[in-house]
């Protein structure tokens, strides 16, 4: 389980990575002021690095950067899967990785030993501790809801007064082109994830001949846990029990850890860098399967302005014409789109066949596009929800729009990152951004779309509507479910089959619902909302549909039933 840092191994790894990174990436952009702040933080208090997780490259790149900036190489929480890789697993261990089980399965001894190991490293403070709040790589490029286990562990020494303070450093890692993009789509379409192995790594060496563009690594400001807890959490309950005795977490403590986790993720999202391709593909998806190049450039430039107005962190070459920027991005993603006779066309077949490895090539392309489009949703989700609420609400009353917004937020809180209990502020933020852009006017009682704002609202609805349609389709499938109880495996297979039939018949164009990411999030949301009941049967979970509640939810999503007012609405 434990790491064993060896300088020789680290130097070898750094040398190898420098060769690989130079081969596959054009450049790596780092905010050096963030590095300087991190350097000062490491000298003061224990530091916890919290990077976003989109690729296996993430932890390699962070260690490589810290080594090159002459900072302590972090000790990294890695999955036990890597330990089985011959030679590579041991090399990772000697470069700072320590290995943990994906689930502890109620093994209290393992949890006690593991948590004490992590806390000891933190207390000693000789190297930053690094782990991913999301727990796993995001296959859909959306930020996954946080896992709290490791965050609980690293916060405990502060509350037990074993350290004066702990710095949490959110790190945002953005890619022009994700190394595992094809693999992710296969996994989203139900193909099992290949087991990590040295043989598989060697077989993947063909990627060395490809270009993956630029990586942007943004080190956020170190956040003091002491300042977060000030006036919010009392450490006095920990004084009454010896430090070595584990305590059951209080509700207040759990709420605080949850709040910190979501705040860190929102800081990650804030500093994620958007590439021009994310804008281009968002426009293409709303005009698929092809679009005139000049029209695409015009619409992308319009979206660029909107993204910047909404506070998006966008990288765009200053001295290049827009046409060249977009052309170079299409060339970088030539596996997804092509420029043919002044038309930008999404690649809907592989040339020889429409089916690749048992999967429809069109679905592979479209889900790949969705992953890049999803990067925009981190910025646009709140205004998009307001736009959707405006469309779904009969009339313009602010209270009714907020009620619909609150309903949508509660349904899709597994899809996007929202600070719990912050719905009203999220609504106000969405309205503020739309007002700032002169898309809507907010009066004392009403929210009105301006004439200029129709284009913006239409685009935002187009951006978010696929999620609503996905959940509607899944609702319909569950209402047609004949079995009283079903497992998650049966559910995923059933939804995929049901959706494929709809797509084949042409009754739906919503390919996003093929993604097991959305399918799992929808099931989790339905359980949380009480429209699906979850029961433990032996060692597995079984689900049962509450038909009246599911019917009502499906009707509310389809605007057939008005959304009730949330009890907390105070407008």
XYZ file of N, CA and C in Angstrom, residues 64-309:
738
model
N 5.382 15.726 -12.575
C 6.410 16.209 -13.504
C 6.631 17.717 -13.336
N 5.546 18.461 -13.210
C 5.657 19.916 -13.064
C 6.307 20.298 -11.736
N 5.868 19.666 -10.659
C 6.438 20.005 -9.351
C 7.929 19.660 -9.307
N 8.288 18.549 -9.931
C 9.708 18.172 -9.994
C 10.504 19.227 -10.763
N 9.950 19.677 -11.885
C 10.659 20.651 -12.718
C 10.719 22.036 -12.088
N 9.752 22.336 -11.227
C 9.786 23.624 -10.525
C 10.485 23.508 -9.165
N 11.148 22.381 -8.960
C 11.947 22.170 -7.748
C 11.102 22.237 -6.479
N 9.909 21.661 -6.564
C 9.029 21.546 -5.402
C 8.952 20.077 -4.988
N 8.586 19.804 -3.747
C 8.481 18.400 -3.318
C 7.482 17.630 -4.186
N 7.888 16.461 -4.634
C 6.994 15.616 -5.433
C 5.885 15.097 -4.517
N 4.626 15.189 -4.931
C 3.532 14.795 -4.034
C 3.439 13.289 -3.841
N 2.851 12.903 -2.721
C 2.468 11.500 -2.530
C 1.013 11.393 -2.984
N 0.740 10.410 -3.826
C -0.518 10.383 -4.575
C -1.336 9.145 -4.226
N -2.612 9.363 -3.933
C -3.527 8.241 -3.716
C -3.892 7.649 -5.075
N -3.503 6.399 -5.295
C -3.758 5.730 -6.583
C -4.561 4.459 -6.344
N -5.322 4.076 -7.353
C -6.113 2.851 -7.258
C -5.229 1.616 -7.243
N -5.720 0.583 -6.603
C -4.962 -0.666 -6.493
C -4.712 -1.303 -7.861
N -5.500 -0.879 -8.877
C -5.349 -1.445 -10.227
C -3.916 -1.279 -10.741
N -3.313 -0.124 -10.430
C -1.976 0.168 -10.955
C -0.904 -0.733 -10.337
N -1.192 -1.227 -9.147
C -0.194 -2.041 -8.454
C 0.070 -3.344 -9.208
N -0.924 -3.782 -9.981
C -0.773 -5.030 -10.730
C 0.027 -4.886 -12.006
N 0.416 -3.670 -12.354
C 1.202 -3.457 -13.578
C 2.671 -3.761 -13.303
N 3.189 -4.747 -13.983
C 4.580 -5.159 -13.755
C 5.529 -3.998 -14.022
N 6.433 -3.802 -13.139
C 7.470 -2.761 -13.198
C 6.882 -1.355 -13.065
N 5.820 -1.085 -13.814
C 5.229 0.261 -13.777
C 4.665 0.561 -12.390
N 3.982 -0.424 -11.800
C 3.414 -0.229 -10.467
C 4.478 0.120 -9.445
N 5.599 -0.593 -9.510
C 6.689 -0.335 -8.567
C 7.348 1.018 -8.844
N 7.441 1.371 -10.122
C 8.006 2.676 -10.489
C 7.115 3.805 -9.975
N 5.803 3.607 -10.074
C 4.867 4.605 -9.542
C 5.016 4.728 -8.029
N 5.168 3.585 -7.370
C 5.336 3.599 -5.912
C 6.591 4.385 -5.517
N 7.662 4.173 -6.255
C 8.916 4.867 -5.949
C 8.880 6.336 -6.380
N 7.838 6.695 -7.129
C 7.680 8.096 -7.538
C 6.630 8.824 -6.702
N 6.128 8.144 -5.669
C 5.242 8.835 -4.736
C 3.837 8.293 -4.624
N 3.491 7.279 -5.417
C 2.125 6.745 -5.362
C 1.967 5.784 -4.185
N 0.858 5.908 -3.471
C 0.474 4.867 -2.513
C -0.891 4.347 -2.951
N -1.125 3.078 -2.728
C -2.252 2.409 -3.375
C -3.367 2.102 -2.374
N -4.578 2.286 -2.845
C -5.739 2.064 -1.984
C -6.802 1.277 -2.741
N -7.613 0.577 -1.981
C -8.728 -0.149 -2.585
C -9.785 0.841 -3.061
N -10.490 0.451 -4.110
C -11.575 1.308 -4.610
C -12.687 1.416 -3.573
N -12.994 0.316 -2.934
C -13.987 0.322 -1.853
C -13.402 -0.430 -0.665
N -13.785 0.003 0.526
C -13.251 -0.633 1.735
C -14.160 -1.750 2.231
N -15.377 -1.794 1.701
C -16.293 -2.892 2.015
C -16.556 -3.080 3.497
N -16.566 -1.994 4.243
C -16.847 -2.097 5.672
C -15.707 -2.664 6.489
N -14.530 -2.783 5.897
C -13.362 -3.314 6.612
C -12.789 -2.212 7.511
N -13.155 -2.247 8.774
C -12.781 -1.167 9.698
C -11.280 -1.129 9.967
N -10.659 -2.295 9.995
C -9.219 -2.333 10.243
C -8.460 -1.683 9.084
N -8.861 -2.032 7.865
C -8.201 -1.439 6.690
C -8.379 0.079 6.703
N -9.593 0.511 7.004
C -9.871 1.950 7.049
C -9.008 2.638 8.112
N -8.895 2.012 9.278
C -8.121 2.614 10.367
C -6.644 2.732 9.992
N -6.097 1.668 9.420
C -4.677 1.682 9.037
C -4.437 2.686 7.912
N -5.312 2.654 6.916
C -5.146 3.542 5.763
C -5.260 5.012 6.178
N -6.278 5.330 6.959
C -6.482 6.732 7.351
C -5.331 7.227 8.221
N -4.816 6.362 9.088
C -3.683 6.762 9.930
C -2.430 6.986 9.081
N -2.266 6.172 8.058
C -1.129 6.322 7.145
C -1.178 7.685 6.445
N -2.363 8.038 5.935
C -2.522 9.321 5.228
C -2.315 10.485 6.192
N -2.881 10.370 7.384
C -2.750 11.465 8.365
C -1.299 11.631 8.825
N -0.576 10.522 8.917
C 0.841 10.604 9.304
C 1.638 11.366 8.252
N 1.373 11.072 6.987
C 2.061 11.801 5.910
C 1.725 13.287 5.966
N 0.474 13.578 6.263
C 0.047 14.981 6.313
C 0.691 15.697 7.503
N 0.701 15.034 8.644
C 1.288 15.652 9.841
C 2.780 15.905 9.661
N 3.461 14.949 9.048
C 4.908 15.111 8.842
C 5.204 16.245 7.868
N 4.337 16.407 6.881
C 4.409 17.559 5.992
C 5.617 17.615 5.081
N 6.278 16.469 4.841
C 7.472 16.523 3.991
C 7.123 16.564 2.504
N 5.880 16.251 2.173
C 5.449 16.302 0.770
C 3.949 16.557 0.729
N 3.469 17.255 -0.290
C 2.020 17.443 -0.424
C 1.325 16.100 -0.643
N 0.109 16.001 -0.150
C -0.726 14.820 -0.397
C -1.656 15.154 -1.556
N -1.749 14.250 -2.511
C -2.572 14.514 -3.702
C -3.608 13.414 -3.883
N -4.837 13.828 -4.137
C -5.877 12.870 -4.523
C -6.948 13.595 -5.327
N -7.794 12.815 -5.960
C -8.829 13.374 -6.832
C -10.169 13.341 -6.106
N -10.758 14.509 -5.938
C -12.061 14.586 -5.271
C -13.124 13.783 -6.015
N -12.993 13.716 -7.339
C -13.996 13.004 -8.136
C -13.888 11.489 -7.979
N -12.742 11.034 -7.509
C -12.575 9.606 -7.262
C -12.163 8.807 -8.482
N -12.583 9.233 -9.645
C -12.253 8.535 -10.880
C -12.231 9.544 -12.021
N -11.720 9.108 -13.161
C -11.682 10.013 -14.312
C -13.096 10.279 -14.828
N -13.350 11.512 -15.189
C -14.638 11.846 -15.792
C -14.612 11.457 -17.263
N -15.472 10.532 -17.631
C -15.525 10.093 -19.034
C -16.284 11.080 -19.910
N -17.107 11.908 -19.297
C -17.976 12.803 -20.072
C -17.508 14.249 -20.045
N -16.360 14.511 -19.409
C -15.765 15.859 -19.296
C -16.560 16.786 -18.385
N -17.619 16.282 -17.759
C -18.294 17.051 -16.715
C -17.616 16.720 -15.390
N -17.591 17.682 -14.492
C -17.020 17.416 -13.173
C -17.950 16.481 -12.407
N -17.402 15.389 -11.900
C -18.206 14.408 -11.166
C -18.444 14.883 -9.738
N -19.543 14.437 -9.162
C -19.828 14.802 -7.773
C -18.730 14.242 -6.868
N -18.381 14.972 -5.813
C -17.192 14.599 -5.023
C -17.399 13.368 -4.152
N -16.283 12.706 -3.878
C -16.234 11.630 -2.886
C -15.570 12.220 -1.633
N -16.082 11.850 -0.473
C -15.686 12.560 0.748
C -14.685 11.816 1.629
N -14.416 10.545 1.323
C -13.599 9.734 2.228
C -12.226 10.313 2.519
N -11.444 10.541 1.481
C -10.084 11.054 1.678
C -10.089 12.483 2.210
N -11.065 13.261 1.793
C -11.148 14.639 2.294
C -11.409 14.635 3.801
N -12.257 13.728 4.248
C -12.486 13.562 5.690
C -11.184 13.286 6.424
N -10.393 12.392 5.839
C -9.144 11.978 6.493
C -8.175 13.149 6.617
N -7.985 13.901 5.525
C -6.968 14.967 5.552
C -7.419 16.177 6.370
N -8.725 16.287 6.628
C -9.202 17.404 7.445
C -9.134 17.096 8.942
N -9.101 15.828 9.264
C -9.167 15.433 10.675
C -7.993 15.937 11.523
N -6.742 15.880 11.037
C -5.637 16.386 11.879
C -5.814 17.841 12.304
N -6.423 18.651 11.455
C -6.664 20.046 11.846
C -7.689 20.112 12.972
N -8.760 19.357 12.860
C -9.802 19.417 13.884
C -9.344 18.798 15.204
N -8.391 17.883 15.135
C -7.841 17.306 16.368
C -6.624 18.090 16.865
N -6.376 19.235 16.244
C -5.281 20.136 16.630
C -3.906 19.473 16.517
N -3.793 18.555 15.599
C -2.490 17.931 15.349
C -1.654 18.780 14.393
N -2.323 19.614 13.616
C -1.635 20.597 12.769
C -2.340 21.936 12.962
N -1.586 23.019 12.797
C -2.178 24.343 13.001
C -3.156 24.685 11.880
N -2.805 24.297 10.666
C -3.656 24.597 9.510
C -3.329 23.606 8.400
N -4.216 23.512 7.448
C -3.990 22.692 6.250
C -4.426 23.505 5.042
N -3.588 23.525 4.025
C -3.939 24.235 2.792
C -4.519 23.250 1.772
N -5.658 23.614 1.218
C -6.267 22.848 0.130
C -6.038 23.624 -1.164
N -5.443 22.963 -2.146
C -5.095 23.655 -3.398
C -5.876 23.041 -4.561
N -6.911 23.734 -5.056
C -7.629 23.230 -6.235
C -6.785 23.434 -7.490
N -6.695 22.413 -8.307
C -5.892 22.482 -9.535
C -6.770 22.072 -10.713
N -6.759 22.892 -11.738
C -7.584 22.632 -12.927
C -6.680 22.232 -14.088
N -6.944 21.064 -14.648
C -6.143 20.563 -15.771
C -7.056 20.426 -16.984
N -6.712 21.142 -18.048
C -7.551 21.172 -19.251
C -6.752 20.673 -20.450
N -7.441 19.978 -21.333
C -6.796 19.387 -22.511
C -7.462 19.891 -23.786
N -6.640 20.212 -24.785
C -7.196 20.481 -26.116
C -7.832 19.212 -26.677
N -7.134 18.106 -26.468
C -7.621 16.806 -26.940
C -7.268 15.767 -25.887
N -8.262 15.040 -25.438
C -8.050 14.087 -24.346
C -7.463 12.792 -24.901
N -6.440 12.321 -24.242
C -5.705 11.136 -24.698
C -6.626 9.918 -24.834
N -7.527 9.746 -23.876
C -8.374 8.539 -23.852
C -9.764 8.775 -24.434
N -9.932 9.768 -25.306
C -11.279 10.151 -25.743
C -12.055 8.983 -26.361
N -11.407 8.183 -27.195
C -12.104 7.057 -27.831
C -12.431 5.977 -26.805
N -11.482 5.708 -25.943
C -11.693 4.705 -24.892
C -12.875 5.097 -24.007
N -12.966 6.376 -23.680
C -14.065 6.849 -22.832
C -15.421 6.602 -23.485
N -15.509 6.889 -24.773
C -16.786 6.700 -25.468
C -17.169 5.221 -25.478
N -16.198 4.369 -25.695
C -16.476 2.933 -25.659
C -17.031 2.531 -24.289
N -16.426 3.066 -23.246
C -16.900 2.751 -21.890
C -18.307 3.295 -21.665
N -18.563 4.511 -22.155
C -19.898 5.102 -22.004
C -20.960 4.305 -22.751
N -20.543 3.641 -23.823
C -21.477 2.832 -24.611
C -21.562 1.391 -24.113
N -20.937 1.127 -22.972
C -21.122 -0.175 -22.337
C -19.990 -1.161 -22.505
N -18.929 -0.779 -23.205
C -17.778 -1.685 -23.348
C -16.992 -1.656 -22.037
N -16.716 -2.814 -21.441
C -15.998 -2.821 -20.153
C -14.637 -2.135 -20.248
N -14.277 -1.465 -19.182
C -12.977 -0.789 -19.122
C -11.859 -1.829 -19.147
N -10.871 -1.653 -20.030
C -9.759 -2.611 -20.049
C -8.939 -2.522 -18.768
N -8.480 -3.662 -18.314
C -7.691 -3.695 -17.087
C -6.325 -3.049 -17.323
N -5.894 -2.256 -16.332
C -4.582 -1.627 -16.449
C -3.494 -2.701 -16.434
N -2.635 -2.666 -17.432
C -1.545 -3.642 -17.501
C -0.373 -3.037 -18.259
N 0.796 -3.570 -17.997
C 1.991 -3.097 -18.704
C 1.895 -3.424 -20.188
N 1.321 -4.580 -20.501
C 1.145 -4.969 -21.907
C 0.247 -3.973 -22.629
N -0.854 -3.607 -21.973
C -1.772 -2.632 -22.561
C -1.109 -1.285 -22.769
N -0.252 -0.919 -21.816
C 0.473 0.351 -21.933
C 1.406 0.330 -23.143
N 2.083 -0.786 -23.347
C 2.998 -0.901 -24.491
C 2.238 -0.898 -25.815
N 1.057 -1.527 -25.810
C 0.242 -1.542 -27.030
C -0.265 -0.148 -27.384
N -0.395 0.694 -26.367
C -0.926 2.047 -26.591
C 0.135 3.023 -27.083
N 1.335 2.521 -27.365
C 2.418 3.432 -27.758
C 2.170 4.114 -29.100
N 1.167 3.643 -29.847
C 0.853 4.288 -31.125
C 0.405 5.740 -30.938
N -0.047 6.074 -29.718
C -0.469 7.467 -29.472
C 0.720 8.424 -29.565
N 1.929 7.885 -29.483
C 3.116 8.737 -29.552
C 3.254 9.421 -30.911
N 2.543 8.894 -31.899
C 2.617 9.501 -33.234
C 1.507 10.527 -33.461
N 0.660 10.728 -32.451
C -0.459 11.666 -32.590
C -0.152 12.987 -31.890
N -0.943 13.993 -32.256
C -0.811 15.312 -31.632
C -2.047 15.569 -30.774
N -1.826 15.889 -29.511
C -2.946 16.127 -28.596
C -3.028 17.589 -28.155
N -2.366 18.459 -28.890
C -2.514 19.892 -28.632
C -1.837 20.344 -27.352
N -2.526 21.215 -26.642
C -1.958 21.875 -25.457
C -2.638 21.401 -24.182
N -1.861 21.352 -23.113
C -2.417 21.128 -21.769
C -2.304 22.438 -20.994
N -3.360 22.786 -20.292
C -3.339 23.957 -19.405
C -3.482 23.471 -17.968
N -2.512 23.805 -17.148
C -2.558 23.440 -15.725
C -2.621 24.731 -14.917
N -3.713 24.888 -14.192
C -3.910 26.122 -13.414
C -3.930 25.773 -11.929
N -2.931 26.267 -11.217
C -2.862 26.068 -9.767
C -3.660 27.180 -9.087
N -4.732 26.804 -8.421
C -5.553 27.793 -7.729
C -4.882 28.287 -6.459
N -5.444 29.322 -5.890
C -4.906 29.848 -4.630
C -5.101 28.824 -3.511
N -4.071 28.607 -2.696
C -4.240 27.711 -1.543
C -5.343 28.231 -0.617
N -6.236 27.344 -0.236
C -7.363 27.715 0.629
C -7.093 27.171 2.027
N -7.098 28.053 2.993
C -6.818 27.663 4.375
C -8.034 26.970 4.986
N -7.818 25.767 5.474
C -8.901 25.049 6.152
C -9.295 25.782 7.430
N -8.328 26.400 8.051
C -8.593 27.159 9.280
C -9.562 28.311 9.001
N -9.344 29.000 7.888
C -10.227 30.127 7.552
C -11.616 29.631 7.150
N -11.678 28.479 6.491
C -12.983 27.918 6.119
C -13.789 27.524 7.360
N -13.074 27.016 8.362
C -13.757 26.529 9.568
C -14.077 27.642 10.560
N -13.416 28.792 10.402
C -13.602 29.888 11.364
C -15.062 30.335 11.414
N -15.631 30.272 12.609
C -17.014 30.674 12.785
C -18.022 29.691 12.224
N -17.528 28.616 11.674
C -18.414 27.632 11.035
C -18.412 26.308 11.794
N -17.226 25.900 12.246
C -17.090 24.627 12.944
C -16.295 24.813 14.233
N -16.761 24.192 15.282
C -16.035 24.216 16.554
C -15.193 22.949 16.673
N -13.967 23.128 17.136
C -13.090 21.964 17.310
C -13.148 21.410 18.732
N -13.932 22.046 19.584
C -13.958 21.646 20.996
C -14.433 20.208 21.229
N -15.390 19.656 20.439
C -15.790 18.260 20.703
C -14.626 17.277 20.621
N -13.616 17.607 19.813
C -12.468 16.709 19.670
C -11.556 16.762 20.895
N -11.706 17.809 21.722
C -10.847 17.928 22.907
C -11.208 16.907 23.983
N -12.414 16.392 23.922
C -12.920 15.539 24.996
C -12.536 14.071 24.824
N -11.987 13.750 23.664
C -11.655 12.348 23.366
C -10.187 12.260 22.962
N -9.449 11.278 23.458
C -8.046 11.122 23.017
C -7.946 11.030 21.499
N -6.873 11.599 20.962
C -6.740 11.715 19.508
C -6.739 10.369 18.794
N -6.221 9.360 19.458
C -6.074 8.073 18.780
C -7.383 7.293 18.704
N -8.419 7.780 19.377
C -9.711 7.082 19.339
C -10.568 7.682 18.218
N -10.941 6.872 17.238
C -11.769 7.407 16.148
C -13.156 7.797 16.648
N -13.688 8.864 16.073
C -15.008 9.344 16.475
C -15.970 9.284 15.303
N -17.214 9.043 15.628
C -18.237 9.070 14.593
C -18.455 10.515 14.161
N -18.520 10.707 12.871
C -18.645 12.062 12.337
C -20.025 12.641 12.646
N -20.038 13.858 13.154
C -21.309 14.520 13.453
C -21.956 15.015 12.164
N -23.230 15.337 12.250
C -23.946 15.855 11.076
C -23.360 17.186 10.626
N -23.001 18.021 11.600
C -22.407 19.325 11.259
C -21.079 19.144 10.528
N -20.304 18.187 10.999
C -19.010 17.933 10.373
C -19.196 17.404 8.953
N -20.151 16.511 8.783
C -20.421 15.968 7.447
C -20.863 17.083 6.495
N -21.718 17.965 6.999
C -22.187 19.085 6.173
C -21.025 20.003 5.798
N -20.107 20.198 6.742
C -18.953 21.062 6.480
C -18.021 20.441 5.439
N -17.752 19.151 5.587
C -16.892 18.451 4.623
C -17.526 18.499 3.228
N -18.830 18.288 3.177
C -19.551 18.349 1.897
C -19.420 19.727 1.266
N -19.604 20.743 2.086
C -19.511 22.122 1.593
C -18.108 22.425 1.061
N -17.098 21.995 1.798
C -15.707 22.229 1.369
C -15.431 21.516 0.047
N -15.903 20.275 -0.064
C -15.673 19.502 -1.293
C -16.281 20.208 -2.502
N -17.510 20.657 -2.355
C -18.172 21.335 -3.478
C -17.510 22.678 -3.788
N -17.073 23.377 -2.758
C -16.381 24.654 -2.993
C -15.082 24.439 -3.762
N -14.356 23.395 -3.407
C -13.109 23.091 -4.117
C -13.392 22.755 -5.583
N -14.460 22.016 -5.801
C -14.790 21.658 -7.183
C -15.245 22.878 -7.987
N -15.963 23.767 -7.350
C -16.373 24.991 -8.051
C -15.158 25.851 -8.400
N -14.154 25.838 -7.532
C -12.906 26.555 -7.839
C -12.164 25.885 -8.995
N -12.192 24.561 -9.033
C -11.600 23.844 -10.175
C -12.291 24.253 -11.473
N -13.614 24.241 -11.445
C -14.404 24.571 -12.641
C -14.112 26.000 -13.101
N -14.006 26.888 -12.140
C -13.767 28.302 -12.443
C -12.475 28.499 -13.234
N -11.496 27.640 -12.997
C -10.180 27.814 -13.625
C -9.893 26.824 -14.751
N -10.904 26.043 -15.143
C -10.719 25.171 -16.303
C -10.655 26.018 -17.572
N -9.705 25.718 -18.425
C -9.497 26.512 -19.642
C -10.267 25.879 -20.801
N -11.057 26.691 -21.473
C -11.826 26.222 -22.627
C -11.035 26.473 -23.906
N -10.997 25.483 -24.765
C -10.326 25.645 -26.058
C -11.350 26.072 -27.109
N -10.901 26.636 -28.227
C -11.842 27.001 -29.301
C -12.675 25.816 -29.791
N -12.108 24.603 -29.689
C -12.836 23.427 -30.170
C -14.117 23.191 -29.370
N -14.098 23.476 -28.085
C -15.307 23.295 -27.267
C -16.442 24.170 -27.794
N -16.106 25.382 -28.225
C -17.120 26.281 -28.787
C -17.575 25.781 -30.156
N -16.599 25.392 -30.965
C -16.908 24.943 -32.330
C -17.823 23.729 -32.321
N -17.505 22.769 -31.467
C -18.283 21.530 -31.457
C -19.683 21.767 -30.879
N -19.810 22.716 -29.958
C -21.134 23.048 -29.421
C -22.031 23.618 -30.519
N -21.439 24.429 -31.379
C -22.192 24.981 -32.519
C -22.521 23.879 -33.522
N -21.544 23.030 -33.806
C -21.754 21.941 -34.773
C -22.879 21.004 -34.339
N -22.924 20.694 -33.055
C -23.939 19.753 -32.571
C -25.352 20.306 -32.718
N -25.474 21.622 -32.699
C -26.804 22.209 -32.882
C -27.135 22.412 -34.360
N -26.169 22.066 -35.229
C -26.395 22.204 -36.677
C -25.909 20.964 -37.417
N -25.956 19.812 -36.766
C -25.409 18.602 -37.364
C -26.312 18.091 -38.487
N -25.748 17.327 -39.444
C -24.402 16.736 -39.445
C -23.331 17.606 -40.104
N -23.722 18.730 -40.734
C -22.711 19.560 -41.392
C -23.126 21.022 -41.318
N -22.140 21.889 -41.580
C -22.399 23.323 -41.488
C -21.421 24.068 -42.388
N -21.900 25.118 -43.013
C -21.029 25.950 -43.844
C -19.911 26.541 -42.979
N -18.695 26.499 -43.487
C -17.535 26.914 -42.695
C -17.641 28.373 -42.255
N -18.043 29.253 -43.165
C -18.145 30.677 -42.811
C -19.201 30.902 -41.728
N -20.312 30.176 -41.863
C -21.369 30.289 -40.844
C -20.876 29.756 -39.502
N -20.087 28.689 -39.558
C -19.523 28.116 -38.326
C -18.581 29.109 -37.649
N -17.753 29.773 -38.442
C -16.822 30.766 -37.889
C -17.605 31.901 -37.230
N -18.626 32.371 -37.935
C -19.434 33.483 -37.412
C -20.118 33.105 -36.094
N -20.707 31.923 -36.073
C -21.429 31.481 -34.874
C -20.457 31.194 -33.721
N -19.283 30.664 -34.054
C -18.284 30.378 -33.014
C -17.776 31.677 -32.389
N -17.569 32.690 -33.213
C -17.135 33.988 -32.684
C -18.216 34.604 -31.796
N -19.470 34.408 -32.196
C -20.582 34.880 -31.349
C -20.556 34.155 -29.997
N -20.333 32.853 -30.056
C -20.292 32.059 -28.823
C -19.067 32.415 -27.983
N -17.989 32.766 -28.641
C -16.787 33.213 -27.921
C -17.113 34.439 -27.065
N -17.807 35.400 -27.666
C -18.198 36.603 -26.926
C -19.111 36.279 -25.762
N -20.044 35.353 -25.992
C -20.985 34.961 -24.932
C -20.249 34.255 -23.794
N -19.316 33.391 -24.151
C -18.538 32.656 -23.141
C -17.732 33.619 -22.281
N -17.112 34.583 -22.911
C -16.323 35.561 -22.156
C -17.223 36.441 -21.290
N -18.411 36.760 -21.805
C -19.357 37.562 -21.017
C -19.830 36.802 -19.780
